[in-house]
Amino acid sequence: MKSTINRIAYSTLAISLATVWGFPFIYSLWAAFHEEKYSANFTWNAPLTLENFATVWAAAPFSLYFTNTVILTLIILASNLILCTLVAYAFARYKFPGAGLLFSFIMVQLLITPDILIVENYNTLAKIGLIDTIFGITLPYLTSAFGIFLLRQTFKTVPISLDEAAQVEGANTWRVLWDVYVPLAKPTYLAYALVSISFQWNNFLWPLIVTNSPEVRPITVGLSIFATVESGVEWALVNAATLLSTAPLVILFLIFQRRFVANFMRAGIK
Amino acid sequence: MKRLKPSLVFIFLVMPCSLLVAFTYYPAIKSLFSSFWNQGTSRRPSKFVGLENYQTLLADDVLAQILWNNALYALVTIPISIGLSIGMALLVNSKIKGTSLMRLSFFLPTMLPMIAVANIWLFFYAPGIGLISQIMQYFGFEPINFLGDASTSLWSMIVVAIWKESGLFMIFYLAALQAVPANLKEAAKIEGASGIQVFFDVVLPLLKPTTIFVAVNALINSFRLIDHVIVMTEGGPNNSSALLLYYIYEVTFAYRDFAYGSALTVFLVALLGLMALFQFKILDKKAHYQ
């Protein structure tokens, strides 16, 4: 009897919290798929429409923004995967003077991230003439302390005997890294890739500062300009644009959801 | 452990780390140097002014208000998100139906860019036609201009931050909960502990490392993520919703005062450094980095 009451209370709590939490997003869906006049007027049988998405797509160069975001996300991801692998491998399996100190120096970047150093990073970029370029947006993010940390942890769990066996068979450093370590760290790579993609896809402040022209604007900056200036602040359009620009990421996450959560946990904190 | 051959040092360490130095260490140190100079104009080149920028900083009333805002923002957002995320993790981890839908609902805000979140909530908060206004009017309350009123603007930002971040923290707690040994809970139940007692006496202490990890991350985030401030209020009205990094952005890129912007950056870096030191000295004994 008592447990039944408990269960009902528990379920009620769960349903209400999940509903409250999901509400803003559902509201945004409502506004995006209805005409503007229904944005703040909830008639249950209001006709659905895709008109807003078509208007948004035609009103601003969203396909260009998407391309820019994809390019910059991929540059950063590729560079992170390669550079972090190298550094992590050196720290996991080699002995060299000052390793401990150097590692803590790298870990400082977890705290003092490039996101807060906008003033001088902007000056640096201006000095080397990369303001208003996609490559300029990516530069501060090409290595990542977080990636180095995750991969070092993973590489350390690889049995040394595997490494030695490969060397006995005549594999050089690169072969060992590529044939032994990289395949064993696949879950970590996947988890890190998802974190990196979602961070870069969502990054706003730095690209906002660095870009001036639509040709290099990523989707977040394009969206903010559309929402404040170009849409004439029509809620239906703002919401359609908002959903449009986040859809690829949400879909990516839905596909990888379970694996993402499991991998991230295994790689990151134990 | 092998010795690292000098030929590999360059590829393994120097190349990747030089990028890191160029965009993390160099700008931090350069900020310190720039902060001792004033902002030059086309007619007057910048000159060495010693601690003048720091005198301005200490006497800056706007900065004092913004620091208070940031402290309030962090101190309210972090405990509430942690409390909610533990609740969410318990619900999602329980045996009731529909947990995957619940998890989606809790986690979705985390996936959205802060810009998107800000747009959605801008609509929510809009005076008159916004949903919250409508609900208040329905119940006969006077509608409030949440973002346009200095007494509610920061609180509106706090709600947005809690909505966005709790789902991420839930994931960490979910992992921690799943790592709690079942026999511990069984043992406590056999001893006659109630469900609530089991939670407080057995489960909660085991979540402590996760809580430290989450709290530190949330604290850093509260100083790093200001996209919503830019989109929703631009710090206004009267700086009532401005945060420290937003002020740096405004001073540097709107008022074009790079010198004072540098001094403020030094201040922010020092602040984060102090927090790290505090974590290191006092809390790190329980943290996870092995």
XYZ file of C-alpha atoms in Angstrom:
560
model
C 0.000 0.000 0.000
C 2.688 2.434 1.061
C 4.872 1.484 -1.891
C 2.002 2.101 -4.321
C 1.536 5.605 -2.963
C 5.280 6.110 -3.186
C 5.313 4.977 -6.774
C 2.445 7.268 -7.743
C 4.120 10.228 -6.038
C 7.385 9.377 -7.752
C 5.797 9.101 -11.190
C 3.860 12.336 -10.759
C 7.030 14.137 -9.797
C 8.883 12.619 -12.758
C 6.180 13.505 -15.258
C 5.796 17.074 -14.029
C 9.519 17.780 -14.015
C 10.011 16.279 -17.475
C 7.046 18.265 -18.797
C 8.236 21.548 -17.339
C 11.710 20.879 -18.720
C 10.501 19.930 -22.173
C 8.057 22.810 -22.382
C 10.235 25.606 -23.802
C 11.375 23.335 -26.605
C 7.852 22.147 -27.385
C 6.717 25.755 -27.381
C 9.433 26.569 -29.887
C 8.272 23.678 -32.079
C 4.718 25.018 -31.896
C 5.747 28.500 -32.985
C 7.962 27.236 -35.793
C 5.317 25.001 -37.353
C 2.420 27.473 -37.190
C 1.650 30.797 -38.789
C 2.784 33.887 -36.908
C -0.741 34.673 -35.675
C -0.784 31.391 -33.700
C 2.593 32.033 -32.035
C 0.987 33.237 -28.860
C -2.456 31.852 -29.478
C -2.931 28.176 -28.712
C -5.745 26.822 -30.818
C -5.403 23.055 -30.791
C -6.476 22.639 -34.413
C -4.386 25.479 -35.837
C -3.086 24.381 -39.256
C 0.513 23.168 -39.410
C 2.816 24.776 -41.945
C 6.381 24.520 -43.238
C 6.152 28.036 -44.640
C 8.353 29.526 -41.886
C 11.258 27.241 -42.716
C 11.037 28.121 -46.402
C 10.924 31.848 -45.604
C 13.913 31.570 -43.271
C 15.933 29.562 -45.785
C 15.282 32.186 -48.458
C 15.787 35.218 -46.215
C 19.354 34.560 -45.082
C 22.257 32.490 -46.488
C 21.756 29.607 -44.074
C 23.306 27.031 -46.386
C 26.473 29.134 -46.416
C 26.421 29.412 -42.603
C 26.002 25.647 -42.324
C 28.916 25.036 -44.674
C 31.134 27.400 -42.694
C 30.230 25.725 -39.409
C 30.853 22.256 -40.841
C 34.237 23.326 -42.236
C 35.418 24.925 -39.017
C 34.133 22.062 -36.877
C 35.927 19.515 -39.075
C 39.218 21.452 -39.151
C 39.215 21.626 -35.368
C 38.165 18.005 -34.941
C 40.821 16.657 -37.319
C 43.534 18.792 -35.769
C 42.461 17.860 -32.223
C 42.412 14.148 -32.954
C 45.900 14.192 -34.466
C 47.662 16.618 -32.109
C 46.049 15.326 -28.920
C 46.944 11.747 -29.874
C 50.613 12.697 -30.258
C 50.859 14.599 -26.993
C 48.840 12.038 -25.063
C 51.016 9.201 -26.365
C 54.205 11.009 -25.399
C 52.893 11.530 -21.862
C 51.439 8.048 -21.476
C 54.407 6.004 -22.659
C 57.597 8.052 -22.687
C 59.958 9.321 -20.056
C 61.411 12.770 -20.453
C 62.680 15.483 -18.132
C 59.992 17.864 -16.871
C 57.083 15.653 -17.988
C 55.068 16.237 -14.838
C 55.512 19.980 -14.911
C 54.744 20.228 -18.624
C 51.603 18.162 -18.150
C 50.290 20.459 -15.442
C 51.083 23.415 -17.688
C 48.902 21.891 -20.388
C 46.113 21.171 -17.915
C 45.949 24.866 -17.045
C 44.093 25.270 -20.341
C 41.145 23.403 -18.796
C 40.689 26.435 -16.582
C 42.076 29.387 -18.543
C 40.383 28.580 -21.831
C 40.801 30.594 -25.034
C 37.146 31.670 -24.566
C 38.106 34.174 -21.892
C 41.264 35.458 -23.594
C 39.362 37.205 -26.369
C 41.194 40.537 -26.091
C 44.732 39.412 -26.812
C 43.750 36.536 -29.076
C 41.952 39.078 -31.232
C 45.155 41.171 -31.347
C 47.218 38.122 -32.299
C 44.800 37.260 -35.080
C 44.835 40.853 -36.344
C 48.641 40.835 -36.356
C 48.858 37.736 -38.545
C 46.046 38.961 -40.778
C 43.531 36.205 -40.076
C 40.604 38.323 -38.849
C 37.442 37.451 -40.739
C 38.662 34.028 -41.908
C 37.395 30.568 -41.032
C 40.920 29.396 -40.254
C 41.264 32.314 -37.843
C 38.213 31.122 -35.909
C 39.719 27.652 -35.558
C 43.262 28.666 -34.509
C 42.851 28.956 -30.704
C 41.063 25.590 -30.592
C 43.438 23.420 -32.622
C 44.865 21.698 -29.551
C 42.778 20.810 -26.557
C 43.910 20.061 -23.021
C 40.707 18.117 -22.474
C 41.450 15.853 -25.459
C 45.024 15.312 -24.270
C 43.774 14.441 -20.805
C 41.156 11.936 -22.001
C 43.496 10.193 -24.440
C 46.374 9.991 -21.976
C 44.071 8.281 -19.485
C 42.983 5.795 -22.152
C 46.477 5.112 -23.490
C 47.686 4.381 -19.978
C 45.224 1.501 -19.713
C 46.723 -0.224 -22.781
C 48.876 -3.152 -21.536
C 52.566 -2.420 -22.091
C 53.064 -6.019 -23.222
C 51.024 -5.301 -26.363
C 53.294 -2.375 -27.126
C 56.422 -4.479 -26.580
C 55.129 -7.380 -28.617
C 54.546 -5.073 -31.578
C 58.071 -3.689 -31.241
C 59.560 -7.185 -31.118
C 57.831 -7.857 -34.410
C 59.650 -4.866 -35.817
C 56.970 -2.146 -35.727
C 58.334 1.394 -35.353
C 56.842 4.067 -33.087
C 54.271 5.157 -35.658
C 53.092 1.611 -36.389
C 52.727 0.880 -32.684
C 50.710 4.034 -32.174
C 48.512 3.436 -35.203
C 48.016 -0.338 -34.885
C 47.909 -0.787 -31.109
C 46.866 2.406 -29.345
C 44.494 4.122 -31.760
C 42.199 1.095 -32.287
C 41.989 0.451 -28.538
C 41.032 4.068 -27.865
C 38.125 4.142 -30.332
C 35.410 4.713 -27.690
C 37.385 7.657 -26.313
C 37.807 9.108 -29.781
C 34.077 8.854 -30.410
C 33.197 10.442 -27.085
C 35.698 13.233 -27.559
C 34.566 13.830 -31.139
C 30.975 14.332 -30.008
C 31.998 16.733 -27.253
C 34.249 18.676 -29.615
C 31.656 18.846 -32.408
C 28.914 20.047 -30.101
C 31.197 22.634 -28.479
C 32.369 24.057 -31.785
C 28.956 23.929 -33.413
C 27.603 25.970 -30.519
C 30.520 28.350 -30.087
C 29.416 31.957 -30.450
C 31.426 34.706 -28.762
C 34.780 34.136 -30.466
C 33.358 33.792 -34.008
C 31.178 36.835 -33.336
C 34.257 38.909 -32.549
C 36.397 37.539 -35.364
C 33.959 37.615 -38.286
C 32.579 40.640 -40.131
C 31.335 39.263 -43.426
C 28.582 36.719 -44.125
C 30.976 34.597 -46.226
C 32.776 33.303 -43.129
C 30.012 33.503 -40.529
C 29.188 30.272 -38.686
C 25.597 29.286 -37.986
C 25.443 30.646 -34.422
C 26.486 34.136 -35.493
C 24.224 33.961 -38.544
C 21.327 32.922 -36.336
C 21.829 35.741 -33.863
C 21.955 38.323 -36.642
C 18.893 36.821 -38.273
C 16.968 36.748 -35.000
C 17.711 40.323 -34.031
C 17.834 42.157 -37.352
C 16.746 40.272 -40.438
C 13.624 38.522 -39.189
C 11.852 41.713 -38.163
C 11.471 39.810 -34.889
C 8.659 37.603 -36.111
C 8.552 34.833 -33.531
C 7.500 32.128 -35.966
C 10.540 32.889 -38.116
C 12.948 33.211 -35.197
C 11.853 29.845 -33.849
C 12.030 28.188 -37.258
C 15.563 29.528 -37.734
C 16.539 28.417 -34.238
C 15.326 24.865 -34.803
C 16.828 24.744 -38.273
C 20.288 25.670 -37.062
C 20.309 23.186 -34.201
C 18.671 20.257 -36.031
C 21.886 18.600 -37.313
C 23.360 18.510 -33.839
C 20.197 17.219 -32.181
C 19.870 14.491 -34.827
C 23.532 13.529 -34.399
C 23.018 13.267 -30.681
C 19.835 11.197 -30.987
C 21.736 8.685 -33.121
C 24.666 8.377 -30.732
C 22.829 9.022 -27.476
C 23.386 5.755 -25.655
C 26.925 5.196 -26.824
C 27.820 8.794 -26.130
C 26.747 8.629 -22.531
C 28.407 5.264 -21.922
C 31.678 6.178 -23.642
C 31.951 9.555 -22.064
C 31.577 8.077 -18.637
C 34.091 5.324 -19.238
C 36.668 7.703 -20.682
C 36.216 10.688 -18.469
C 35.433 10.375 -14.827
C 35.629 7.188 -12.851
C 58.675 3.581 -19.969
C 60.900 4.457 -22.906
C 63.017 7.518 -23.404
C 61.693 10.017 -25.915
C 64.046 10.407 -28.871
C 64.951 14.057 -29.547
C 63.763 13.703 -33.147
C 60.273 12.834 -31.934
C 60.110 15.569 -29.307
C 59.388 18.138 -31.963
C 56.463 16.294 -33.516
C 55.004 14.922 -30.295
C 55.358 17.906 -28.043
C 56.778 21.110 -29.500
C 54.392 21.437 -32.428
C 51.096 20.841 -30.556
C 52.189 22.688 -27.434
C 53.347 25.770 -29.290
C 49.759 26.285 -30.470
C 48.572 25.951 -26.927
C 51.153 28.439 -25.700
C 50.287 30.896 -28.489
C 46.586 31.038 -27.620
C 46.549 30.378 -23.878
C 49.823 31.409 -22.236
C 50.871 34.156 -24.587
C 47.553 36.062 -24.431
C 47.400 35.727 -20.643
C 50.914 37.140 -20.225
C 50.446 39.714 -22.981
C 47.312 40.960 -21.186
C 49.416 41.592 -18.113
C 51.882 43.692 -20.151
C 49.185 45.576 -22.048
C 47.418 46.411 -18.821
C 50.337 48.686 -17.820
C 49.845 50.840 -20.906
C 46.976 53.133 -21.794
C 44.800 52.979 -24.884
C 46.502 54.863 -27.708
C 44.663 56.887 -30.322
C 45.757 57.822 -33.832
C 47.150 61.090 -32.504
C 48.529 59.913 -29.174
C 50.363 56.596 -29.151
C 49.801 54.490 -26.049
C 52.244 55.083 -23.240
C 53.322 53.322 -20.083
C 51.016 54.250 -17.213
C 52.010 51.700 -14.582
C 49.096 50.693 -12.392
C 46.695 53.349 -13.657
C 44.362 50.805 -15.271
C 44.222 48.938 -11.979
C 43.380 52.119 -10.113
C 40.518 52.612 -12.548
C 39.539 48.991 -11.952
C 39.424 49.383 -8.188
C 37.354 52.560 -8.457
C 35.012 51.152 -11.124
C 31.466 51.069 -9.726
C 30.155 49.251 -12.777
C 32.721 46.504 -12.227
C 31.724 46.209 -8.578
C 28.103 45.728 -9.581
C 29.043 43.206 -12.273
C 31.139 41.172 -9.836
C 28.193 41.084 -7.485
C 25.987 39.966 -10.403
C 28.449 37.233 -11.322
C 28.739 36.027 -7.738
C 24.974 35.923 -7.333
C 24.596 34.226 -10.717
C 27.096 31.504 -9.763
C 25.922 31.036 -6.181
C 22.272 30.625 -7.171
C 22.720 28.731 -10.432
C 25.205 26.115 -9.231
C 23.456 24.696 -6.130
C 20.032 24.684 -7.809
C 21.327 22.947 -10.938
C 23.185 20.400 -8.822
C 20.091 19.694 -6.716
C 17.884 19.384 -9.776
C 20.380 17.245 -11.660
C 20.643 14.769 -8.761
C 16.832 14.588 -8.754
C 16.763 14.071 -12.503
C 19.405 11.340 -12.304
C 17.436 9.537 -9.574
C 14.251 9.712 -11.647
C 15.921 8.568 -14.860
C 17.734 5.793 -12.979
C 14.525 4.508 -11.342
C 12.313 1.684 -12.507
C 9.337 3.826 -13.559
C 8.183 3.894 -17.173
C 9.258 6.393 -19.806
C 12.770 7.038 -18.507
C 14.272 7.423 -21.978
C 11.751 10.135 -22.863
C 12.501 11.841 -19.581
C 16.219 11.687 -20.215
C 15.684 13.267 -23.624
C 13.616 16.054 -22.115
C 16.264 16.790 -19.461
C 19.230 16.533 -21.804
C 17.913 18.383 -24.853
C 18.611 21.919 -23.531
C 22.259 20.938 -23.082
C 22.547 20.017 -26.748
C 21.192 23.346 -27.971
C 23.592 26.233 -28.508
C 23.208 28.976 -25.904
C 22.137 31.240 -28.782
C 19.203 28.972 -29.572
C 18.299 28.685 -25.906
C 18.399 32.470 -25.600
C 16.093 32.887 -28.620
C 13.556 30.438 -27.197
C 13.532 32.114 -23.787
C 13.441 35.578 -25.315
C 10.070 34.587 -26.697
C 9.063 33.063 -23.364
C 9.868 36.244 -21.486
C 8.490 38.680 -24.078
C 6.179 41.188 -22.374
C 2.550 40.967 -23.458
C 2.601 38.124 -25.970
C 5.209 35.896 -24.259
C 3.943 32.716 -22.658
C 4.810 33.707 -19.093
C 3.017 37.041 -19.545
C -0.025 35.265 -20.911
C -0.164 32.813 -18.019
C 0.160 35.668 -15.515
C -2.575 37.638 -17.225
C -4.799 34.564 -17.260
C -4.519 34.366 -13.488
C -5.091 38.089 -13.175
C -1.533 39.215 -12.387
C 0.104 42.295 -13.819
C 2.541 41.156 -16.529
C 6.222 41.754 -15.799
C 8.836 42.865 -18.307
C 11.301 40.231 -17.125
C 14.283 41.282 -19.226
C 13.549 45.006 -19.226
C 13.356 45.421 -15.468
C 16.560 45.737 -13.461
C 15.094 43.761 -10.570
C 14.274 40.669 -12.642
C 16.770 40.614 -15.533
C 19.576 38.735 -13.735
C 17.098 36.225 -12.294
C 15.788 35.595 -15.792
C 19.350 34.757 -16.883
C 19.745 32.433 -13.903
C 16.621 30.479 -14.876
C 17.929 30.105 -18.425
C 21.322 28.878 -17.169
C 19.710 26.340 -14.843
C 17.503 25.069 -17.670
C 20.464 24.672 -19.966
C 23.008 23.120 -17.587
C 21.132 20.726 -15.302
C 20.782 18.078 -18.018
C 24.527 17.901 -18.534
C 25.180 17.461 -14.827
C 22.469 14.791 -14.723
C 24.600 12.655 -17.058
C 27.528 12.751 -14.621
C 25.289 11.841 -11.688
C 23.642 9.079 -13.705
C 27.043 7.498 -14.254
C 27.897 7.868 -10.581
C 24.573 6.356 -9.490
C 25.061 3.378 -11.743
C 28.444 2.802 -10.116
C 26.963 2.596 -6.597
C 27.255 -1.081 -5.585
C 23.796 -2.634 -5.298
C 24.801 -4.753 -2.296
C 25.521 -1.606 -0.268
C 21.947 -0.455 -0.722
C 20.651 -3.982 -0.043
C 22.663 -4.168 3.167
C 21.293 -0.834 4.365
C 17.731 -1.970 3.623
C 18.221 -5.228 5.526
C 19.398 -3.145 8.466
C 15.992 -1.466 8.288
C 16.884 1.818 6.606
C 14.108 3.554 4.675
C 14.525 4.613 1.033
C 15.227 8.179 2.096
C 17.804 7.066 4.663
C 19.550 4.878 2.094
C 19.810 7.886 -0.194
C 21.211 10.270 2.392
C 23.477 7.854 4.272
C 24.702 5.542 1.517
C 24.233 7.067 -1.936
C 24.834 10.765 -1.328
C 28.322 10.368 0.238
C 29.336 8.273 -2.771
C 28.267 11.122 -5.087
C 30.660 13.567 -3.451
C 33.495 13.306 -6.010
C 30.971 13.881 -8.809
C 29.577 16.896 -7.011
C 33.036 18.436 -6.700
C 33.737 17.816 -10.371
C 30.384 19.264 -11.421
C 30.639 22.281 -9.109
C 34.069 23.235 -10.424
C 32.920 22.934 -14.025
C 29.790 24.927 -13.307
C 31.847 27.628 -11.636
C 34.163 27.943 -14.640
C 31.139 28.007 -16.948
C 29.542 30.821 -14.990
C 32.529 32.976 -15.911
C 32.987 31.704 -19.436
C 29.563 31.461 -21.056
C 27.875 34.801 -21.725
C 26.171 34.224 -25.092
C 22.727 34.600 -23.520
C 23.649 37.972 -22.033
C 24.621 39.265 -25.476
C 21.428 38.028 -27.120
C 18.849 38.656 -24.409
C 19.762 41.856 -22.565
C 23.188 43.181 -23.610
C 23.855 43.403 -19.902
C 21.006 45.798 -19.289
C 19.054 47.517 -18.016
C 21.745 49.534 -16.181
C 24.199 46.611 -16.128
C 21.772 44.661 -13.960
C 22.349 41.457 -15.942
C 25.971 41.957 -17.070
C 28.585 39.324 -16.213
C 32.354 39.795 -16.043
C 33.265 38.363 -19.438
C 30.454 40.377 -21.016
C 31.978 43.517 -19.495
C 35.368 42.617 -20.976
C 33.690 42.123 -24.347
C 31.865 45.437 -24.080
C 34.852 47.465 -22.890
C 37.145 46.008 -25.533
C 35.013 45.661 -28.619
C 32.280 48.259 -28.146
C 34.251 51.012 -26.352
C 37.502 49.933 -28.078
C 39.493 50.253 -24.843
C 41.886 47.343 -25.251
C 44.086 48.500 -22.372
C 41.329 48.396 -19.764
C 40.034 45.200 -21.392
C 43.465 43.680 -20.764
C 43.449 44.736 -17.120
C 39.993 43.170 -16.722
C 41.240 39.986 -18.415
C 44.146 39.797 -15.942
C 41.630 40.202 -13.150
C 39.444 37.375 -14.514
C 42.420 35.041 -14.998
C 43.599 35.773 -11.445
C 40.107 35.110 -10.129
C 39.911 31.738 -11.906
C 43.445 30.939 -10.733
C 42.479 31.603 -7.120
C 39.452 29.347 -7.462
C 41.655 26.608 -8.932
C 44.089 26.975 -6.060
C 41.243 26.723 -3.597
C 39.996 23.576 -5.304
C 43.488 22.119 -5.435
C 44.312 22.740 -1.791
C 41.012 22.042 -0.142
C 38.921 19.803 -2.335
C 41.290 17.888 -4.570
C 41.938 15.065 -2.118
C 38.598 13.646 -3.160
C 38.669 14.433 -6.884
C 39.071 11.893 -9.651
C 42.082 12.900 -11.650
C 44.097 9.961 -10.357
